[in-house]
Tab-separated table of C-alpha atoms in Angstrom:
chain	number	residue	atom	x	y	z
A	1	GLY	CA	123.445	127.602	119.985
A	2	GLU	CA	122.924	131.008	118.368
A	3	ASP	CA	120.242	133.048	120.213
A	4	HIS	CA	117.925	135.485	118.422
A	5	ALA	CA	116.403	137.209	121.448
A	6	SER	CA	114.206	139.556	119.431
A	7	ARG	CA	112.460	136.582	117.863
A	8	ARG	CA	112.767	134.389	120.955
A	9	CYS	CA	114.234	131.691	118.712
A	10	SER	CA	117.344	129.595	119.172
A	11	THR	CA	119.194	127.109	117.045
A	12	ALA	CA	120.588	124.104	118.871
A	13	LEU	CA	121.900	120.575	118.511
A	14	LEU	CA	119.874	117.836	120.167
A	15	HIS	CA	121.773	114.664	121.197
A	16	LEU	CA	119.542	111.763	120.155
A	17	ALA	CA	122.175	109.109	120.873
A	18	PRO	CA	125.929	108.907	121.365
A	19	GLY	CA	127.474	110.511	118.340
A	20	VAL	CA	124.071	111.420	116.846
A	21	GLN	CA	123.218	115.117	116.885
A	22	LEU	CA	120.079	116.671	115.400
A	23	PRO	CA	119.962	120.362	114.415
A	24	ILE	CA	116.709	121.921	115.685
A	25	LEU	CA	115.070	125.330	116.017
A	26	ILE	CA	113.546	126.222	119.395
A	27	ALA	CA	110.826	128.868	119.396
A	28	ARG	CA	109.933	130.218	122.812
A	29	PHE	CA	106.510	131.654	123.619
A	30	LEU	CA	106.127	133.561	126.871
A	31	ALA	CA	102.746	133.733	128.599
A	32	PRO	CA	100.248	134.968	127.690
A	33	ASN	CA	101.459	135.149	124.069
A	34	SER	CA	101.139	131.465	123.282
A	35	TYR	CA	98.476	129.109	121.971
A	36	THR	CA	97.529	127.951	125.465
A	37	GLY	CA	98.302	131.212	127.278
A	38	GLU	CA	101.103	129.469	129.180
A	39	ASP	CA	104.869	129.521	128.805
A	40	ALA	CA	105.651	127.175	125.925
A	41	ALA	CA	108.402	126.073	123.584
A	42	GLU	CA	108.145	124.668	120.096
A	43	LEU	CA	110.800	122.409	118.611
A	44	GLN	CA	111.046	122.472	114.824
A	45	VAL	CA	112.829	119.477	113.332
A	46	PRO	CA	113.179	117.927	109.872
A	47	GLY	CA	109.849	116.489	108.760
A	48	ASN	CA	110.641	112.802	108.967
A	49	PRO	CA	107.918	110.747	110.777
A	50	ASP	CA	110.401	108.246	112.205
A	51	LEU	CA	112.629	111.069	113.419
A	52	VAL	CA	109.734	112.875	115.070
A	53	GLU	CA	108.584	109.664	116.786
A	54	ARG	CA	112.066	109.009	118.113
A	55	LEU	CA	112.335	112.573	119.401
A	56	LEU	CA	108.993	112.336	121.211
A	57	HIS	CA	110.059	109.072	122.813
A	58	LEU	CA	113.299	110.701	123.986
A	59	LEU	CA	111.570	113.749	125.472
A	60	ALA	CA	108.933	111.626	127.253
A	61	SER	CA	111.748	109.663	128.948
A	62	TYR	CA	112.781	112.685	131.040
A	63	PRO	CA	111.366	112.894	134.588
A	64	GLY	CA	108.231	115.051	134.773
A	65	VAL	CA	107.713	115.020	131.008
A	66	ARG	CA	104.801	113.228	129.320
A	67	LEU	CA	103.091	113.211	125.955
A	68	ALA	CA	100.037	115.463	125.683
A	69	HIS	CA	96.617	113.852	125.573
A	70	PRO	CA	94.528	114.221	122.373
A	71	GLY	CA	93.234	117.781	122.213
A	72	GLU	CA	95.019	118.806	125.409
A	73	PHE	CA	96.626	121.968	124.038
A	74	THR	CA	93.330	123.201	122.613
A	75	ALA	CA	91.563	122.293	125.864
A	76	ARG	CA	94.139	124.325	127.810
A	77	ALA	CA	93.613	127.242	125.422
A	78	TYR	CA	89.855	127.078	125.942
A	79	LEU	CA	90.127	126.835	129.746
A	80	ALA	CA	92.508	129.810	129.723
A	81	GLY	CA	89.981	131.876	127.758
A	82	ARG	CA	92.156	131.966	124.663
A	83	MET	CA	89.389	130.651	122.410
A	84	THR	CA	85.669	129.914	122.438
A	85	ILE	CA	84.213	126.425	122.352
A	86	ASP	CA	83.200	127.077	118.711
A	87	GLN	CA	86.800	127.869	117.823
A	88	ALA	CA	87.987	124.753	119.653
A	89	GLU	CA	85.569	122.704	117.568
A	90	GLY	CA	86.929	124.517	114.527
A	91	VAL	CA	90.380	123.154	115.301
A	92	ALA	CA	88.978	119.608	115.399
A	93	ALA	CA	87.008	120.205	112.189
A	94	THR	CA	90.137	121.508	110.476
A	95	ILE	CA	92.032	118.353	111.424
A	96	ALA	CA	89.151	116.153	110.203
A	97	ALA	CA	88.535	118.057	106.943
A	98	THR	CA	88.990	115.959	103.808
A	99	THR	CA	87.707	118.417	101.176
A	100	SER	CA	88.242	122.097	100.427
A	101	GLU	CA	84.590	122.767	101.326
A	102	GLN	CA	84.986	121.118	104.739
A	103	LEU	CA	88.169	123.085	105.311
A	104	ALA	CA	86.362	126.341	104.453
A	105	ALA	CA	83.525	125.482	106.856
A	106	ALA	CA	86.024	124.682	109.608
A	107	ALA	CA	87.829	127.966	108.968
A	108	SER	CA	84.530	129.817	109.328
A	109	LEU	CA	84.042	128.164	112.711
A	110	LEU	CA	87.630	128.721	113.822
A	111	GLU	CA	87.597	132.402	112.850
A	112	GLY	CA	84.305	133.040	114.651
A	113	ARG	CA	82.121	133.701	111.586
A	114	THR	CA	79.878	130.724	112.350
A	115	GLY	CA	79.463	131.890	115.937
A	116	ALA	CA	78.435	135.316	114.631
A	117	HIS	CA	75.628	133.642	112.644
A	118	TYR	CA	74.462	131.812	115.760
A	119	ARG	CA	74.459	135.033	117.782
A	120	ARG	CA	72.346	136.777	115.142
A	121	PHE	CA	69.846	133.905	115.256
A	122	SER	CA	69.771	134.086	119.049
A	123	ASP	CA	69.443	137.889	119.169
A	124	GLU	CA	66.503	137.899	116.768
A	125	LEU	CA	64.774	135.081	118.639
A	126	ALA	CA	65.333	136.799	121.993
A	127	ASN	CA	63.887	140.031	120.617
A	128	LEU	CA	60.792	138.235	119.330
A	129	LEU	CA	60.350	136.408	122.632
A	130	SER	CA	60.598	139.688	124.528
A	131	LEU	CA	57.852	141.214	122.382
A	132	VAL	CA	55.566	138.201	122.820
A	133	GLU	CA	56.073	138.284	126.580
A	134	ALA	CA	55.476	142.037	126.614
A	135	GLY	CA	52.117	141.403	124.964
A	136	ILE	CA	51.285	138.907	127.741
A	137	ASP	CA	52.265	141.318	130.517
A	138	PHE	CA	50.223	144.161	129.100
A	139	THR	CA	47.298	142.219	127.671
A	140	ASP	CA	44.837	144.302	129.726
A	141	GLN	CA	45.789	147.448	127.816
A	142	GLU	CA	43.790	147.325	124.596
A	143	ASP	CA	45.804	150.054	122.922
A	144	VAL	CA	49.114	148.250	123.453
A	145	VAL	CA	50.243	145.658	120.895
A	146	ALA	CA	53.888	144.683	121.256
A	147	ILE	CA	54.000	142.886	117.898
A	148	THR	CA	51.251	141.983	115.451
A	149	PRO	CA	50.649	138.354	114.459
A	150	GLY	CA	51.547	139.148	110.869
A	151	ALA	CA	54.877	140.730	111.789
A	152	LEU	CA	55.723	137.899	114.183
A	153	ALA	CA	54.872	135.228	111.613
A	154	SER	CA	56.975	136.971	108.962
A	155	ARG	CA	60.028	137.361	111.189
A	156	LEU	CA	59.771	133.791	112.484
A	157	ALA	CA	59.543	132.476	108.909
A	158	SER	CA	62.621	134.481	107.927
A	159	LEU	CA	64.528	133.209	110.958
A	160	ALA	CA	63.494	129.616	110.256
A	161	ASP	CA	64.716	129.952	106.661
A	162	GLN	CA	68.089	131.296	107.834
A	163	ILE	CA	68.556	128.447	110.302
A	164	ALA	CA	67.463	125.889	107.702
A	165	ALA	CA	69.916	127.316	105.172
A	166	HIS	CA	72.756	127.132	107.692
A	167	LEU	CA	71.727	123.680	108.828
A	168	GLY	CA	71.150	122.170	105.395
A	169	ALA	CA	69.508	118.763	105.394
A	170	ALA	CA	69.387	118.619	109.189
A	171	ALA	CA	66.586	121.195	109.451
A	172	GLY	CA	63.788	120.025	111.669
A	173	ALA	CA	65.337	116.624	112.350
A	174	GLU	CA	67.010	115.035	115.345
A	175	SER	CA	70.032	114.354	113.193
A	176	ALA	CA	70.959	114.815	109.582
A	177	PRO	CA	70.294	111.912	107.254
A	178	PRO	CA	73.456	110.106	106.199
A	179	ILE	CA	72.930	111.116	102.576
A	180	PRO	CA	72.093	114.446	100.895
A	181	ARG	CA	68.479	115.261	99.985
A	182	VAL	CA	67.898	116.229	96.349
A	183	VAL	CA	64.408	117.646	95.818
A	184	LEU	CA	62.514	118.094	92.541
A	185	ALA	CA	60.447	121.273	92.774
A	186	GLY	CA	58.311	123.330	90.427
A	187	GLN	CA	54.762	124.176	89.483
A	188	PRO	CA	52.169	121.468	88.720
A	189	ASN	CA	52.746	119.518	85.504
A	190	ALA	CA	56.366	120.614	85.236
A	191	GLY	CA	57.464	117.045	84.441
A	192	LYS	CA	58.917	116.355	87.891
A	193	SER	CA	57.504	112.851	88.334
A	194	THR	CA	58.563	111.793	84.842
A	195	LEU	CA	62.061	113.091	85.509
A	196	PHE	CA	62.034	111.383	88.928
A	197	ASN	CA	61.328	108.019	87.254
A	198	ALA	CA	63.891	108.647	84.525
A	199	LEU	CA	66.656	109.455	87.004
A	200	LEU	CA	65.872	106.288	88.979
A	201	ARG	CA	65.568	104.302	85.736
A	202	ARG	CA	62.321	102.728	86.902
A	203	ARG	CA	58.680	103.674	87.438
A	204	ARG	CA	58.376	104.887	91.025
A	205	ALA	CA	56.030	107.896	90.735
A	206	VAL	CA	52.723	108.151	88.881
A	207	ALA	CA	53.195	110.626	86.041
A	208	SER	CA	50.011	112.203	84.694
A	209	PRO	CA	48.991	115.367	82.815
A	210	THR	CA	46.307	115.885	85.469
A	211	PRO	CA	47.414	118.548	87.994
A	212	GLY	CA	47.633	117.388	91.597
A	213	THR	CA	48.453	113.742	90.858
A	214	THR	CA	51.487	113.859	93.163
A	215	ARG	CA	50.357	114.648	96.707
A	216	ASP	CA	52.847	112.927	98.967
A	217	VAL	CA	56.597	113.444	99.153
A	218	LEU	CA	58.052	110.433	97.355
A	219	SER	CA	61.555	109.542	98.543
A	220	GLU	CA	63.952	107.048	97.054
A	221	GLU	CA	67.628	106.385	97.681
A	222	PHE	CA	69.666	106.563	94.506
A	223	ASP	CA	73.311	105.516	94.216
A	224	LEU	CA	74.792	107.898	91.653
A	225	CYS	CA	77.887	105.727	91.527
A	226	SER	CA	75.956	103.475	89.156
A	227	ALA	CA	75.867	106.336	86.652
A	228	ILE	CA	78.808	108.517	87.746
A	229	PRO	CA	82.030	106.794	88.906
A	230	GLY	CA	82.643	107.916	92.478
A	231	GLY	CA	79.233	109.567	92.730
A	232	PRO	CA	77.486	109.784	96.134
A	233	THR	CA	74.285	108.111	97.264
A	234	ILE	CA	71.457	110.640	97.492
A	235	LEU	CA	67.863	110.736	98.708
A	236	LEU	CA	65.848	111.810	95.669
A	237	GLN	CA	62.460	113.368	96.485
A	238	ASP	CA	59.496	114.153	94.235
A	239	LEU	CA	57.122	116.838	95.571
A	240	ALA	CA	53.625	118.009	94.804
A	241	GLY	CA	53.546	120.884	92.344
A	242	LEU	CA	53.879	124.240	94.118
A	243	ASP	CA	50.527	125.961	93.631
A	244	ALA	CA	49.321	129.028	95.521
A	245	SER	CA	45.728	128.409	94.398
A	246	ALA	CA	45.530	124.935	95.979
A	247	THR	CA	42.417	124.583	98.166
A	248	GLY	CA	40.947	121.824	100.284
A	249	LEU	CA	42.429	119.846	103.147
A	250	ILE	CA	44.299	117.284	101.022
A	251	GLU	CA	45.729	119.864	98.624
A	252	SER	CA	46.794	122.187	101.441
A	253	SER	CA	48.433	119.270	103.254
A	254	ALA	CA	50.366	118.400	100.093
A	255	GLN	CA	51.571	122.016	99.807
A	256	HIS	CA	52.721	122.067	103.445
A	257	ALA	CA	54.597	118.788	102.954
A	258	ALA	CA	56.273	120.150	99.819
A	259	ALA	CA	57.314	123.349	101.599
A	260	ALA	CA	58.755	121.352	104.516
A	261	ALA	CA	60.749	119.140	102.132
A	262	LEU	CA	62.140	122.220	100.411
A	263	ARG	CA	63.323	123.654	103.722
A	264	SER	CA	65.283	120.470	104.445
A	265	ALA	CA	66.794	120.102	100.968
A	266	ASP	CA	70.523	119.992	100.279
A	267	VAL	CA	70.034	120.451	96.533
A	268	ILE	CA	66.989	121.589	94.529
A	269	LEU	CA	66.183	120.610	90.960
A	270	TRP	CA	63.968	123.510	89.864
A	271	CYS	CA	61.899	122.099	87.002
A	272	ASP	CA	60.273	124.496	84.532
A	273	PRO	CA	59.287	123.390	81.017
A	274	THR	CA	58.945	127.032	79.885
A	275	GLY	CA	62.536	127.873	80.734
A	276	ARG	CA	61.473	131.121	82.437
A	277	PHE	CA	62.385	130.131	86.025
A	278	ASN	CA	60.422	133.022	87.498
A	279	PRO	CA	60.619	132.981	91.333
A	280	ALA	CA	57.417	135.023	91.533
A	281	ALA	CA	55.531	132.121	89.921
A	282	LEU	CA	56.236	129.950	92.978
A	283	PRO	CA	54.178	130.372	96.169
A	284	VAL	CA	57.277	129.761	98.337
A	285	THR	CA	60.803	131.125	98.396
A	286	LEU	CA	63.404	128.546	97.482
A	287	PRO	CA	65.993	128.205	100.272
A	288	PRO	CA	69.578	129.340	99.566
A	289	VAL	CA	70.981	125.907	98.717
A	290	PRO	CA	72.579	124.735	95.449
A	291	THR	CA	69.816	124.904	92.816
A	292	ILE	CA	69.969	123.315	89.367
A	293	ARG	CA	67.562	124.915	86.888
A	294	VAL	CA	66.198	122.092	84.733
A	295	ARG	CA	64.183	122.871	81.583
A	296	THR	CA	62.034	119.763	81.315
A	297	PHE	CA	60.381	118.621	78.061
A	298	GLY	CA	63.624	119.524	76.332
A	299	ASP	CA	62.439	117.774	73.157
A	300	GLN	CA	59.807	120.457	72.616
A	301	PRO	CA	60.716	123.729	70.871
A	302	ARG	CA	61.263	126.576	73.292
A	303	ALA	CA	63.219	129.795	73.416
A	304	ALA	CA	66.948	129.189	73.661
A	305	HIS	CA	67.921	128.454	77.228
A	306	THR	CA	70.734	130.274	79.009
A	307	ALA	CA	74.010	128.825	80.214
A	308	GLU	CA	72.509	128.610	83.718
A	309	ASP	CA	69.789	126.198	82.578
A	310	LEU	CA	70.011	122.531	81.700
A	311	ALA	CA	67.529	121.243	79.129
A	312	VAL	CA	66.674	117.543	79.473
A	313	CYS	CA	64.225	115.064	78.026
A	314	ALA	CA	63.105	112.356	80.437
A	315	LEU	CA	61.508	110.311	77.649
A	316	ASP	CA	64.590	109.667	75.495
A	317	GLY	CA	67.223	110.347	78.165
A	318	TRP	CA	68.734	113.412	76.489
A	319	ASN	CA	71.166	115.180	78.890
A	320	LEU	CA	70.210	112.967	81.848
A	321	SER	CA	73.848	111.889	82.259
A	322	VAL	CA	74.837	115.566	82.409
A	323	LEU	CA	72.127	116.179	85.014
A	324	ARG	CA	73.323	113.250	87.130
A	325	ARG	CA	76.854	114.672	87.061
A	326	ALA	CA	75.530	118.085	88.134
A	327	ILE	CA	73.546	116.475	90.974
A	328	ALA	CA	76.629	114.587	92.168
A	329	ASP	CA	78.756	117.741	92.196
A	330	ALA	CA	76.108	119.864	93.921
A	331	SER	CA	75.341	117.173	96.517
A	332	THR	CA	78.970	116.759	97.483
A	333	THR	CA	79.529	120.507	97.774
A	334	ALA	CA	76.316	121.175	99.700
A	335	ARG	CA	76.857	118.531	102.354
A	336	ALA	CA	80.587	119.064	102.736
A	337	GLY	CA	80.249	122.823	103.149
A	338	SER	CA	77.858	122.706	106.116
A	339	ILE	CA	79.497	122.862	109.529
A	340	ALA	CA	76.234	121.518	110.976
A	341	ALA	CA	76.776	118.355	108.944
A	342	LEU	CA	80.264	117.998	110.421
A	343	LEU	CA	79.436	118.625	114.099
A	344	PRO	CA	76.550	116.662	115.665
A	345	ARG	CA	76.227	119.099	118.591
A	346	HIS	CA	75.572	122.004	116.238
A	347	ARG	CA	73.225	119.930	114.105
A	348	ARG	CA	71.175	118.828	117.097
A	349	ALA	CA	70.889	122.310	118.623
A	350	LEU	CA	69.927	123.976	115.343
A	351	SER	CA	67.462	121.205	114.521
A	352	GLU	CA	65.697	121.539	117.865
A	353	ALA	CA	65.574	125.333	117.596
A	354	GLY	CA	64.163	125.164	114.074
A	355	ALA	CA	61.511	122.636	115.105
A	356	ARG	CA	60.305	124.790	118.018
A	357	ILE	CA	60.202	127.904	115.817
A	358	ALA	CA	58.143	126.011	113.238
A	359	GLU	CA	55.698	124.906	115.950
A	360	ALA	CA	55.339	128.475	117.172
A	361	ALA	CA	54.794	129.823	113.661
A	362	ALA	CA	52.066	127.222	113.031
A	363	MET	CA	50.093	128.614	115.994
A	364	ILE	CA	49.955	132.151	114.591
A	365	ASP	CA	47.044	133.528	112.561
A	366	PRO	CA	48.606	136.422	110.594
A	367	SER	CA	45.150	137.730	109.632
A	368	ALA	CA	43.834	138.098	113.200
A	369	LEU	CA	41.480	141.093	113.135
A	370	ASP	CA	42.262	142.310	116.675
A	371	GLY	CA	45.998	142.255	116.010
A	372	ARG	CA	46.661	139.937	118.958
A	373	LEU	CA	48.035	136.432	119.309
A	374	ASP	CA	45.566	133.653	120.138
A	375	ALA	CA	47.883	131.696	122.439
A	376	PRO	CA	50.794	133.968	123.397
A	377	GLU	CA	51.781	131.869	126.426
A	378	LEU	CA	52.207	128.717	124.328
A	379	ILE	CA	54.068	130.616	121.622
A	380	ALA	CA	56.367	132.175	124.224
A	381	GLY	CA	57.062	128.731	125.690
A	382	LEU	CA	58.075	127.372	122.287
A	383	LEU	CA	60.280	130.372	121.559
A	384	ARG	CA	61.926	129.996	124.972
A	385	ALA	CA	62.626	126.323	124.183
A	386	ALA	CA	64.139	127.329	120.823
A	387	LEU	CA	66.260	129.961	122.546
A	388	ASP	CA	67.490	127.386	125.065
A	389	SER	CA	68.596	125.165	122.159
A	390	LEU	CA	70.511	128.030	120.557
A	391	GLY	CA	71.914	128.791	123.987
A	392	GLU	CA	73.907	125.566	123.735
A	393	LEU	CA	75.854	127.268	120.940
A	394	VAL	CA	76.029	130.892	122.121
A	395	GLY	CA	75.438	130.731	125.883
A	396	HIS	CA	72.088	130.824	127.638
A	397	ILE	CA	69.976	133.989	127.723
A	398	SER	CA	68.328	134.467	131.121
A	399	PRO	CA	64.809	135.774	131.836
A	400	ASP	CA	66.432	138.989	133.088
A	401	ASP	CA	68.000	139.440	129.668
A	402	ILE	CA	64.582	139.027	128.065
A	403	LEU	CA	63.079	141.566	130.473
A	404	GLY	CA	65.826	144.017	129.580
A	405	ARG	CA	65.038	143.622	125.893
A	406	VAL	CA	61.371	144.401	126.582
A	407	PHE	CA	62.214	147.841	127.928
A	408	ALA	CA	64.985	148.428	125.427
A	409	THR	CA	62.808	147.829	122.372
A	410	PHE	CA	59.295	148.564	123.592
A	411	CYS	CA	58.306	151.626	125.575
A	412	ILE	CA	55.084	151.468	127.619
A	413	GLY	CA	53.435	154.105	129.780
A	414	LYS	CA	55.742	157.050	129.335
């Protein structure tokens, strides 16, 4: 056929059977400028499934020719160093994507943006580990403090929030729950429990004007399909009111449980009867997940709410159908857009890293008067375990790498 050497393309006629000729376009790719890095040829034919199947059968009948195994071309590309394992998984995620959000998440993985996030997590964790280990090595020098407890706690909390945001509902768990978590959050007496019951259409939580009535995290599966055709099943959770002034063992435990539930939320219903939605009024920072601002007690006169807010009344059901629709949309988008929800290996590694970081942070007293960590060896061990988990995604960081970071970021004994 006609040869276009500059484009390495040729037109040809393929003989499928006696008297049956098929016009095709052959694109040649010379190593290493091909998908796999090997010499390759691509046959472009009319897009008829039966025709393609017949052509494959014909080609496989030639001696020395066989059909490729599932994923073989991508595996060859990976083994030839043409792509990273993250990008290879991105190819699989692209094939499996069923929504635009899943396709966007797969594209992020395929283009290396997801891997860049993982490397930032790993770099920050390695830096923190190097500083903790530096403090252990030079503990006999009273004037040397590699990192203060307060600074370490703050940076670990920030890192944990970033991992939780990337992980979504899988944070701190062995695997993500099969359904999205939708969490009701707000200050005490914001009408969360009443709204919780109204959404479920039954009395599940004790609603009371007395602050602190809700202490545990109440969880209930709710099939939104019963209210919204095609809606997903969600895990609806009612939390204790977020209160910075809470004291006592029981109250503090309730606050810790509420904060943990927030970190693992896919969607947050931020309840505020005043309609102010002031982040400074909350003792915790809401994670960067889809958040629906709900002005509870919508039957009571208040200043006009903005377009970003949704006023509801749990007593007479006003706007609850609109809220259920918003929950369904946000839940679908939040879960579909997380690559960690698509790939179990990523979910498991991030979950384990987040859990070890949380354990390490819990051992730190930010207000330590001497500016030193109480149990630096245990903290270092937990951070090393977290780094090993992230290493499954970015490649392991050796002790020599950690030692190098010590002297690159912390100068002792000039």
